[in-house]
CSV table of C-alpha atoms and ligand atoms in Angstrom, one decimal:
chain,number,residue,atom,x,y,z
A,7,MET,CA,0.0,0.0,0.0
A,8,LYS,CA,1.1,3.6,-0.5
A,9,ILE,CA,1.3,5.3,2.9
A,10,SER,CA,2.4,8.7,4.1
A,11,VAL,CA,3.5,9.2,7.7
A,12,ILE,CA,3.2,12.8,8.8
A,13,GLY,CA,5.5,13.8,11.7
A,14,LEU,CA,8.7,12.0,12.0
A,15,GLY,CA,9.3,12.0,15.8
A,16,TYR,CA,9.7,8.8,17.8
A,17,VAL,CA,6.3,7.5,16.8
A,18,GLY,CA,6.3,8.6,13.2
A,19,MET,CA,9.9,7.5,12.5
A,20,CYS,CA,9.3,4.0,13.9
A,21,GLN,CA,5.9,3.7,12.2
A,22,ALA,CA,7.4,4.8,8.8
A,23,ALA,CA,10.4,2.6,9.0
A,24,GLY,CA,8.4,-0.4,10.3
A,25,LEU,CA,5.7,-0.1,7.6
A,26,ALA,CA,8.4,0.2,4.9
A,27,LYS,CA,10.1,-2.9,6.2
A,28,SER,CA,6.7,-4.6,6.1
A,29,GLY,CA,6.6,-4.0,2.3
A,30,HIS,CA,4.6,-0.8,2.0
A,31,ASP,CA,5.8,2.2,0.0
A,32,VAL,CA,6.2,4.9,2.5
A,33,ILE,CA,6.7,8.7,2.3
A,34,GLY,CA,7.7,10.3,5.6
A,35,VAL,CA,6.8,13.9,6.0
A,36,ASP,CA,8.3,16.5,8.4
A,37,ILE,CA,8.8,20.2,8.5
A,38,ASP,CA,12.4,19.8,9.8
A,39,LYS,CA,14.6,19.9,6.7
A,40,LYS,CA,17.7,18.6,8.5
A,41,LYS,CA,15.8,15.6,9.7
A,42,ILE,CA,14.6,14.8,6.2
A,43,GLU,CA,18.1,15.1,4.8
A,44,ASN,CA,19.3,12.7,7.5
A,45,ILE,CA,16.6,10.1,6.9
A,46,ASN,CA,17.2,10.2,3.2
A,47,ASN,CA,20.9,9.6,3.9
A,48,LYS,CA,19.9,6.7,6.2
A,49,ILE,CA,20.9,8.6,9.3
A,50,PRO,CA,18.4,8.1,12.2
A,51,PRO,CA,17.2,11.4,13.6
A,52,ILE,CA,16.8,9.8,17.1
A,53,TYR,CA,18.8,7.2,19.0
A,54,GLU,CA,16.6,4.1,18.9
A,55,LYS,CA,17.9,0.6,18.9
A,56,GLY,CA,17.7,-1.1,15.5
A,57,LEU,CA,16.5,2.0,13.6
A,58,LYS,CA,19.8,2.6,11.8
A,59,GLU,CA,19.8,-0.9,10.4
A,60,LEU,CA,16.2,-0.5,9.4
A,61,LEU,CA,16.9,2.8,7.5
A,62,ILE,CA,19.9,1.2,5.7
A,63,ASP,CA,17.5,-1.5,4.6
A,64,VAL,CA,14.5,0.5,3.5
A,65,VAL,CA,15.8,3.9,2.3
A,66,PRO,CA,15.3,4.9,-0.5
A,67,ASP,CA,13.5,1.9,-2.1
A,68,LYS,CA,10.6,1.7,0.4
A,69,LEU,CA,11.0,4.9,2.4
A,70,GLN,CA,11.7,8.4,1.4
A,71,ALA,CA,11.3,11.6,3.4
A,72,THR,CA,10.1,15.0,2.3
A,73,ASN,CA,8.7,18.3,3.6
A,74,ASN,CA,6.1,18.4,0.9
A,75,LEU,CA,3.0,17.2,2.7
A,76,LYS,CA,0.6,17.9,-0.2
A,77,GLU,CA,2.6,15.8,-2.7
A,78,ALA,CA,3.0,13.0,-0.1
A,79,VAL,CA,-0.8,12.9,0.5
A,80,LEU,CA,-1.6,13.0,-3.2
A,81,LYS,CA,0.9,10.2,-4.0
A,82,THR,CA,-0.5,7.9,-1.2
A,83,ASP,CA,-3.8,6.2,-0.3
A,84,LEU,CA,-3.5,6.6,3.5
A,85,SER,CA,-1.8,9.1,5.9
A,86,PHE,CA,-0.9,8.4,9.4
A,87,ILE,CA,-0.8,11.5,11.6
A,88,CYS,CA,2.1,11.2,14.1
A,89,VAL,CA,2.7,14.8,15.1
A,90,GLY,CA,3.4,15.8,18.7
A,91,THR,CA,0.6,16.9,21.1
A,92,PRO,CA,2.8,18.5,23.8
A,93,SER,CA,1.5,19.6,27.2
A,94,LYS,CA,0.5,23.2,27.8
A,95,LYS,CA,1.3,24.8,31.2
A,96,GLU,CA,-2.0,23.9,32.8
A,97,GLY,CA,-1.8,20.3,31.7
A,98,SER,CA,-4.0,20.3,28.6
A,99,MET,CA,-2.5,19.4,25.3
A,100,SER,CA,-1.5,21.7,22.4
A,101,MET,CA,-3.5,20.8,19.3
A,102,VAL,CA,-1.6,23.3,17.0
A,103,GLN,CA,0.4,20.7,15.0
A,104,LEU,CA,-2.6,18.4,14.7
A,105,LYS,CA,-4.8,21.2,13.4
A,106,ASN,CA,-2.2,22.4,10.9
A,107,VAL,CA,-1.7,18.9,9.6
A,108,ALA,CA,-5.5,18.2,9.3
A,109,ARG,CA,-5.8,21.5,7.5
A,110,ASP,CA,-3.0,20.7,5.0
A,111,ILE,CA,-4.4,17.2,4.4
A,112,GLY,CA,-7.8,18.8,3.8
A,113,ARG,CA,-6.3,21.2,1.3
A,114,ALA,CA,-4.4,18.4,-0.4
A,115,ILE,CA,-7.3,16.0,-0.8
A,116,LYS,CA,-9.5,18.7,-2.3
A,117,GLN,CA,-7.8,17.8,-5.6
A,118,LYS,CA,-8.0,14.1,-5.1
A,119,GLU,CA,-10.6,11.9,-6.7
A,120,SER,CA,-10.2,8.7,-4.8
A,121,LYS,CA,-11.1,8.3,-1.1
A,122,HIS,CA,-8.1,9.2,1.1
A,123,TYR,CA,-7.7,7.7,4.6
A,124,VAL,CA,-6.4,9.5,7.6
A,125,ILE,CA,-5.4,7.6,10.7
A,126,THR,CA,-4.2,9.4,13.8
A,127,LYS,CA,-1.5,7.8,16.0
A,128,SER,CA,-0.8,10.9,18.0
A,129,THR,CA,-2.1,10.7,21.5
A,130,ILE,CA,-5.3,12.7,21.6
A,131,VAL,CA,-8.1,13.0,24.2
A,132,PRO,CA,-11.5,11.4,23.4
A,133,GLY,CA,-13.4,13.5,21.0
A,134,THR,CA,-10.4,15.0,19.2
A,135,SER,CA,-10.7,12.9,16.0
A,136,GLU,CA,-14.3,14.0,15.6
A,137,GLU,CA,-14.0,17.6,16.8
A,138,ILE,CA,-10.6,18.5,15.2
A,139,VAL,CA,-9.4,16.0,12.6
A,140,ILE,CA,-12.7,15.4,10.8
A,141,LYS,CA,-14.0,18.9,11.1
A,142,THR,CA,-10.8,20.5,10.0
A,143,ILE,CA,-10.4,18.2,7.0
A,144,GLU,CA,-14.0,18.8,6.0
A,145,GLU,CA,-13.6,22.6,6.3
A,146,HIS,CA,-10.5,22.7,4.1
A,147,SER,CA,-11.4,20.0,1.5
A,148,GLY,CA,-15.0,20.7,1.0
A,149,LYS,CA,-15.5,17.0,1.3
A,150,LYS,CA,-17.6,14.9,3.7
A,151,PHE,CA,-16.7,12.2,6.2
A,152,PRO,CA,-17.1,9.2,5.7
A,153,ASP,CA,-18.2,9.2,2.0
A,154,ASP,CA,-15.3,11.2,0.6
A,155,PHE,CA,-12.5,10.5,3.1
A,156,GLY,CA,-12.0,8.1,6.0
A,157,VAL,CA,-10.7,8.9,9.5
A,158,GLY,CA,-9.4,6.4,12.1
A,159,MET,CA,-7.6,6.3,15.4
A,160,ASN,CA,-4.8,3.8,15.9
A,161,PRO,CA,-3.0,4.5,19.2
A,162,GLU,CA,0.6,3.6,19.5
A,163,PHE,CA,2.1,1.6,22.4
A,164,LEU,CA,5.8,1.8,21.5
A,165,ARG,CA,8.3,2.1,24.3
A,166,GLU,CA,11.4,4.2,23.7
A,167,GLY,CA,14.5,2.0,23.5
A,168,THR,CA,12.5,-1.0,22.2
A,169,ALA,CA,10.2,0.8,19.8
A,170,ILE,CA,11.3,-1.2,16.8
A,171,ILE,CA,10.8,-4.5,18.5
A,172,ASP,CA,7.5,-3.3,19.9
A,173,PHE,CA,6.4,-2.2,16.4
A,174,PHE,CA,6.8,-5.7,15.0
A,175,ASN,CA,5.6,-7.5,18.1
A,176,PRO,CA,2.5,-5.6,19.4
A,177,ASP,CA,0.4,-7.1,22.3
A,178,ARG,CA,-2.7,-5.7,20.5
A,179,ILE,CA,-3.7,-3.3,17.7
A,180,VAL,CA,-6.6,-1.0,18.3
A,181,ILE,CA,-8.5,0.5,15.4
A,182,GLY,CA,-11.1,3.1,16.1
A,183,SER,CA,-13.4,4.3,13.4
A,184,SER,CA,-17.1,4.6,12.5
A,185,ASP,CA,-16.1,4.2,8.8
A,186,LYS,CA,-16.0,0.5,7.7
A,187,ASP,CA,-13.6,1.2,4.8
A,188,THR,CA,-11.1,2.8,7.2
A,189,VAL,CA,-11.3,-0.2,9.5
A,190,GLU,CA,-10.8,-2.5,6.6
A,191,ILE,CA,-7.8,-0.7,5.2
A,192,ALA,CA,-6.2,-0.5,8.6
A,193,GLU,CA,-6.8,-4.2,9.2
A,194,LYS,CA,-5.1,-4.9,5.9
A,195,ILE,CA,-2.0,-3.0,6.9
A,196,TYR,CA,-1.7,-4.9,10.2
A,197,ARG,CA,-2.8,-8.3,8.8
A,198,GLU,CA,0.7,-9.8,9.1
A,199,PHE,CA,1.0,-9.0,12.8
A,200,ASN,CA,0.4,-11.9,15.2
A,201,CYS,CA,-1.9,-10.2,17.8
A,202,ALA,CA,-5.4,-9.3,18.7
A,203,ILE,CA,-7.0,-6.5,16.7
A,204,LEU,CA,-9.6,-4.6,18.6
A,205,LYS,CA,-12.1,-2.6,16.6
A,206,THR,CA,-13.7,0.3,18.5
A,207,SER,CA,-15.2,3.7,18.0
A,208,LEU,CA,-12.9,6.7,17.5
A,209,LYS,CA,-13.4,7.9,21.1
A,210,GLU,CA,-12.9,4.4,22.6
A,211,ALA,CA,-9.6,4.1,20.7
A,212,GLU,CA,-8.5,7.5,22.0
A,213,MET,CA,-9.4,6.5,25.6
A,214,ILE,CA,-7.7,3.1,25.4
A,215,LYS,CA,-4.4,4.9,25.0
A,216,TYR,CA,-5.0,7.1,28.1
A,217,ALA,CA,-6.3,4.3,30.2
A,218,SER,CA,-3.3,2.1,29.4
A,219,ASN,CA,-0.7,4.7,30.2
A,220,ALA,CA,-2.7,5.8,33.3
A,221,LEU,CA,-2.7,2.3,34.6
A,222,LEU,CA,1.0,1.7,34.0
A,223,ALA,CA,1.8,5.0,35.7
A,224,THR,CA,-0.5,4.0,38.5
A,225,LYS,CA,1.4,0.7,39.0
A,226,ILE,CA,4.6,2.7,39.2
A,227,SER,CA,3.3,5.2,41.7
A,228,PHE,CA,1.7,2.4,43.7
A,229,ILE,CA,5.0,0.4,44.0
A,230,ASN,CA,6.8,3.7,44.8
A,231,GLU,CA,4.4,4.4,47.6
A,232,ILE,CA,4.7,0.8,48.9
A,233,GLY,CA,8.5,1.3,48.6
A,234,ASN,CA,8.4,4.5,50.6
A,235,ILE,CA,6.6,2.6,53.4
A,236,CYS,CA,9.0,-0.4,53.1
A,237,LYS,CA,11.9,2.0,53.5
A,238,LYS,CA,10.4,3.1,56.9
A,239,TYR,CA,10.2,-0.5,58.0
A,240,ASN,CA,13.7,-1.2,56.6
A,241,ILE,CA,12.4,-4.1,54.5
A,242,ASN,CA,13.3,-4.9,50.9
A,243,THR,CA,10.7,-3.5,48.5
A,244,ASN,CA,12.1,-5.6,45.6
A,245,LEU,CA,11.2,-8.8,47.4
A,246,VAL,CA,7.8,-7.4,48.3
A,247,ALA,CA,7.3,-6.4,44.6
A,248,GLU,CA,8.3,-9.9,43.5
A,249,GLY,CA,5.9,-11.5,45.9
A,250,VAL,CA,3.1,-9.3,44.7
A,251,GLY,CA,4.0,-9.7,41.0
A,252,LEU,CA,3.8,-13.5,41.2
A,253,ASP,CA,0.1,-13.2,41.5
A,254,SER,CA,-1.0,-13.8,37.9
A,255,ARG,CA,-3.8,-11.2,38.3
A,256,ILE,CA,-1.2,-8.6,38.9
A,257,SER,CA,2.0,-9.5,36.9
A,258,PRO,CA,5.5,-8.4,37.8
A,259,LYS,CA,5.7,-5.8,35.1
A,260,PHE,CA,5.9,-2.1,36.0
A,261,LEU,CA,6.5,-2.9,39.7
A,262,ARG,CA,10.0,-1.6,39.8
A,263,SER,CA,10.3,1.1,42.4
A,264,GLY,CA,12.6,4.1,42.0
A,265,ILE,CA,12.7,7.8,41.4
A,266,GLY,CA,9.5,7.8,39.5
A,267,PHE,CA,8.4,7.8,35.9
A,268,GLY,CA,9.4,10.3,33.2
A,269,GLY,CA,9.4,10.4,29.4
A,270,SER,CA,7.3,11.9,26.7
A,271,CYS,CA,4.1,9.9,27.6
A,272,PHE,CA,3.2,9.1,31.2
A,273,PRO,CA,3.5,12.5,32.8
A,274,LYS,CA,1.9,14.3,29.8
A,275,ASP,CA,-0.9,11.8,29.3
A,276,VAL,CA,-1.9,11.4,32.9
A,277,ASN,CA,-1.9,15.2,33.3
A,278,ALA,CA,-4.0,15.6,30.1
A,279,ILE,CA,-6.7,13.1,31.2
A,280,VAL,CA,-6.8,14.6,34.7
A,281,TYR,CA,-7.3,18.1,33.1
A,282,LYS,CA,-9.9,16.8,30.7
A,283,ALA,CA,-11.8,14.9,33.3
A,284,THR,CA,-11.9,17.9,35.6
A,285,GLU,CA,-13.2,20.0,32.7
A,286,LEU,CA,-16.0,17.5,32.3
A,287,GLY,CA,-16.9,17.8,35.9
A,288,TYR,CA,-15.2,14.7,37.3
A,289,ASN,CA,-12.5,14.9,40.0
A,290,PRO,CA,-10.0,12.1,39.2
A,291,ARG,CA,-8.6,11.6,42.7
A,292,LEU,CA,-6.6,8.4,42.0
A,293,LEU,CA,-4.8,9.9,39.0
A,294,ARG,CA,-4.1,13.1,40.8
A,295,ALA,CA,-2.5,11.0,43.5
A,296,VAL,CA,-0.4,9.1,40.9
A,297,LEU,CA,1.0,12.4,39.7
A,298,GLU,CA,1.6,13.7,43.3
A,299,VAL,CA,3.5,10.6,44.3
A,300,ASN,CA,5.6,10.8,41.2
A,301,ARG,CA,6.3,14.5,41.7
A,302,ASP,CA,7.7,13.9,45.2
A,303,GLN,CA,9.5,10.7,44.4
A,304,PRO,CA,12.9,12.2,43.4
A,305,LEU,CA,12.8,14.2,46.6
A,306,LYS,CA,13.0,10.9,48.6
A,307,LEU,CA,16.5,10.5,47.1
A,308,LEU,CA,17.5,13.9,48.4
A,309,GLU,CA,16.0,13.2,51.8
A,310,ILE,CA,18.2,10.1,52.0
A,311,LEU,CA,21.2,12.1,50.9
A,312,GLU,CA,20.5,14.9,53.4
A,313,ASN,CA,20.3,12.2,56.2
A,314,HIS,CA,23.9,11.4,55.4
A,315,CYS,CA,25.4,14.9,55.2
A,316,PRO,CA,24.7,18.6,54.5
A,317,LEU,CA,24.7,19.2,50.8
A,318,LYS,CA,26.3,22.6,50.6
A,319,ASN,CA,29.6,22.4,48.7
A,320,LYS,CA,29.4,18.6,48.8
A,321,LYS,CA,30.9,16.9,45.7
A,322,ILE,CA,28.1,14.8,44.3
A,323,GLY,CA,28.3,12.6,41.3
A,324,VAL,CA,25.3,12.2,39.0
A,325,LEU,CA,25.2,9.1,36.9
A,326,GLY,CA,22.5,9.1,34.3
A,327,LEU,CA,20.3,11.8,32.9
A,328,THR,CA,17.8,10.2,30.6
A,329,PHE,CA,14.3,9.2,31.9
A,330,LYS,CA,15.3,5.5,31.4
A,331,ALA,CA,18.1,3.5,29.8
A,332,GLY,CA,18.2,2.8,26.1
A,333,THR,CA,17.3,6.3,24.9
A,334,ASP,CA,18.8,9.8,24.6
A,335,ASP,CA,15.4,11.3,25.7
A,336,ILE,CA,15.5,13.6,28.7
A,337,ARG,CA,11.9,14.7,28.6
A,338,GLU,CA,10.4,14.8,32.1
A,339,SER,CA,13.4,12.9,33.3
A,340,PRO,CA,13.4,12.8,37.2
A,341,ALA,CA,17.2,13.4,36.9
A,342,LEU,CA,16.6,17.0,35.8
A,343,ASN,CA,14.6,17.9,38.8
A,344,THR,CA,17.1,16.2,41.1
A,345,ILE,CA,19.8,18.3,39.6
A,346,LYS,CA,17.8,21.5,40.1
A,347,GLU,CA,17.2,20.6,43.8
A,348,LEU,CA,20.9,19.8,44.3
A,349,LEU,CA,21.9,23.1,42.8
A,350,MET,CA,19.5,24.9,45.1
A,351,GLU,CA,21.3,23.2,48.0
A,352,GLU,CA,24.6,24.5,46.5
A,353,ALA,CA,26.1,21.1,46.0
A,354,GLU,CA,29.0,20.7,43.6
A,355,LEU,CA,28.0,18.4,40.8
A,356,TYR,CA,29.9,16.0,38.5
A,357,ILE,CA,27.8,14.6,35.8
A,358,TYR,CA,27.9,11.7,33.3
A,359,ASP,CA,25.5,10.1,30.9
A,360,PRO,CA,26.4,7.9,27.9
A,361,LYS,CA,23.8,9.5,25.6
A,362,ALA,CA,22.3,12.7,26.8
A,363,MET,CA,25.0,15.1,28.0
A,364,GLY,CA,24.8,17.3,24.9
A,365,LYS,CA,21.0,17.9,25.5
A,366,VAL,CA,21.4,18.6,29.3
A,367,LYS,CA,24.3,21.0,28.7
A,368,LYS,CA,21.9,23.2,26.8
A,369,ILE,CA,19.7,23.4,30.0
A,370,PHE,CA,22.5,23.5,32.6
A,371,PRO,CA,25.5,24.9,30.6
A,372,HIS,CA,27.8,25.6,33.6
A,373,LEU,CA,28.0,22.2,35.3
A,374,ASN,CA,30.9,19.8,35.4
A,375,TYR,CA,30.3,17.2,32.6
A,376,LEU,CA,32.8,14.4,32.6
A,377,ASP,CA,33.3,11.9,29.8
A,378,SER,CA,33.2,8.7,31.9
A,379,ALA,CA,31.4,7.3,34.9
A,380,GLU,CA,34.8,6.4,36.4
A,381,LYS,CA,35.9,10.1,36.3
A,382,VAL,CA,32.7,11.1,38.1
A,383,ILE,CA,33.3,8.5,40.8
A,384,LYS,CA,36.9,9.7,41.3
A,385,LYS,CA,35.8,13.4,41.6
A,386,SER,CA,32.8,12.9,43.9
A,387,GLU,CA,32.2,12.1,47.6
A,388,ILE,CA,28.7,10.6,47.0
A,389,ILE,CA,27.3,9.1,43.9
A,390,LEU,CA,23.7,9.2,42.8
A,391,ILE,CA,22.4,6.8,40.1
A,392,LEU,CA,19.5,8.3,38.2
A,393,THR,CA,19.3,6.1,35.1
A,394,GLU,CA,19.6,2.3,34.9
A,395,TRP,CA,22.4,2.2,32.3
A,396,ASP,CA,24.0,-1.3,32.3
A,397,GLU,CA,27.5,0.2,32.5
A,398,PHE,CA,26.8,1.6,36.0
A,399,LYS,CA,26.5,-2.0,37.4
A,400,GLU,CA,30.1,-2.9,36.7
A,401,LEU,CA,31.9,0.1,38.2
A,402,ASP,CA,34.3,0.1,41.1
A,403,TYR,CA,32.7,2.5,43.5
A,404,GLY,CA,35.3,1.8,46.2
A,405,LYS,CA,34.1,2.9,49.6
A,406,LYS,CA,32.1,5.9,48.3
A,407,LEU,CA,28.5,6.1,49.2
A,408,VAL,CA,26.2,5.2,46.3
A,409,ILE,CA,22.5,6.1,46.5
A,410,ASP,CA,20.6,4.2,43.8
A,411,GLY,CA,17.3,5.7,42.4
A,412,LYS,CA,16.9,3.1,39.7
A,413,ASN,CA,17.4,-0.3,41.2
A,414,VAL,CA,20.5,-0.9,39.1
A,415,PHE,CA,22.2,-3.7,41.1
A,416,ASN,CA,20.9,-7.2,41.2
A,417,HIS,CA,23.4,-9.1,43.3
A,418,SER,CA,26.8,-7.5,43.8
A,419,LYS,CA,26.1,-4.0,45.3
A,420,PRO,CA,28.7,-1.4,46.1
A,421,GLU,CA,30.1,-1.7,49.6
A,422,ASN,CA,28.6,1.6,50.8
A,423,TYR,CA,25.1,1.5,49.3
A,424,GLU,CA,21.6,2.7,49.8
A,425,GLY,CA,18.5,2.3,47.6
A,426,ILE,CA,15.7,4.9,47.4
A,427,CYS,CA,13.0,2.3,48.4
A,428,TRP,CA,15.1,-0.7,49.4
B,19,UDX,C1,5.5,4.5,27.6
B,19,UDX,C2,4.5,3.3,27.4
B,19,UDX,O1,5.1,2.1,27.9
B,19,UDX,C3,4.2,3.1,25.9
B,19,UDX,O2,3.3,2.0,25.7
B,19,UDX,C4,3.7,4.4,25.4
B,19,UDX,O3,3.3,4.3,24.1
B,19,UDX,C5,4.6,5.5,25.6
B,19,UDX,O4,4.9,5.6,27.0
B,19,UDX,P1,8.1,4.9,27.5
B,19,UDX,O5,7.7,6.3,27.9
B,19,UDX,O6,9.0,4.8,26.3
B,19,UDX,O7,6.7,4.1,27.0
B,19,UDX,O8,8.7,4.2,28.7
B,19,UDX,P2,8.4,3.0,29.7
B,19,UDX,O9,9.3,1.9,29.5
B,19,UDX,O10,6.9,2.7,29.7
B,19,UDX,O11,8.8,3.7,31.1
B,19,UDX,C6,8.2,5.0,31.5
B,19,UDX,C7,8.8,5.4,32.8
B,19,UDX,O12,8.4,4.6,33.8
B,19,UDX,C8,10.3,5.5,32.8
B,19,UDX,O13,10.8,6.6,33.5
B,19,UDX,C9,10.7,4.2,33.6
B,19,UDX,O14,11.9,4.3,34.2
B,19,UDX,C10,9.5,4.2,34.6
B,19,UDX,N1,9.3,2.9,35.1
B,19,UDX,C11,8.8,1.8,34.3
B,19,UDX,C12,9.4,2.6,36.5
B,19,UDX,O15,9.8,3.5,37.2
B,19,UDX,N2,9.1,1.4,37.0
B,19,UDX,C13,8.7,0.4,36.2
B,19,UDX,O16,8.5,-0.7,36.8
B,19,UDX,C14,8.6,0.6,34.8
């Protein structure tokens, strides 16, 4: 099938490369010219395991990138919308990119004779496909849904760091639409995937994404709360989590306590659904608490640190900056708030991360960035582990105090060690 993928961020890039590998002819669209040039030269615009190899395989025969949205839409049968829906200050989401893309698709399909299909993968609150995507396309194309064009919602569940594996091995595929042609065409695309396909309304598909992320975030805040209680009892949360996770109704996944969740999805999505629910007149108490626990979780690490010594002028090593290992993404990373707090306490920081130092330097330009974890250990009196990079497991920490926010060590722990919840 001929497919355009609009917006080549994490989701769009993996979707475009994955569909191309599955045999479709894909045109990726983005406004960032440098990104397009890189993709067309087989250079991944993001760090994601397996993406480079995939681009080498599919560019240019099956995947090409352009900034010409109109041409891409006219040359293809179906467009996936994968643009960002970033948080605004109050917690709601910005729809600017989505509206612009829907407008441009509308203008493009005005000239198109055959029925064009538009499927959103961006995370959008229930009602957005109907109120923004369909209405905007109708307004700018002069055409009518569902006779002249199709609209669907197909939420993504890709985890950064394993997004390519996740693309080819989904647990389920959700296709939301009231238009049977759109459902049929989406089913055709995902036919080869060995998983359940759930067909829903547009709003249900939109909500499934929020409910999934909200539940996973809830599991994390839950185990962090249990972990904070375990810490008071001086018992090992990891064993408690193991004992709880062995219950097949619960599962051991997402029961790893630590400094809390970050990334581009969980904080933004839980905030957005809290905001939207409140707007609809419902007070989502549980989800507010999930965010509250998560907001305070990095502070637990600082409490532990302060119990050991005053922080002023203390030489503190920070190992890890990304919100989790396997990515260079620092969005909503708990490490950034921890650094801010430490700076307020006038600690002297030495910092290392294998992937994200360039990005963090732009936010905190005047800190001491060192090019290896060993150098950080040498310079610091106390070491904080804020991302679970494998390389941090193998280091010789000597007798220095290591405070672990990410549950990095399985068996052999540093001599002088304390975990945030264990
Ligand atoms: C998430 C969802 O998993 C994915 O389905 C969705 O499409 C996008 O958001 P991602 O943000 O890449 O993916 O990361 P994920 O692996 O889910 O972890 C999110 C955060 O939770 C990280 O900060 C991670 O360290 C933290 N986490 C995860 C825990 O603290 N404990 C856990 O047990 C699991």
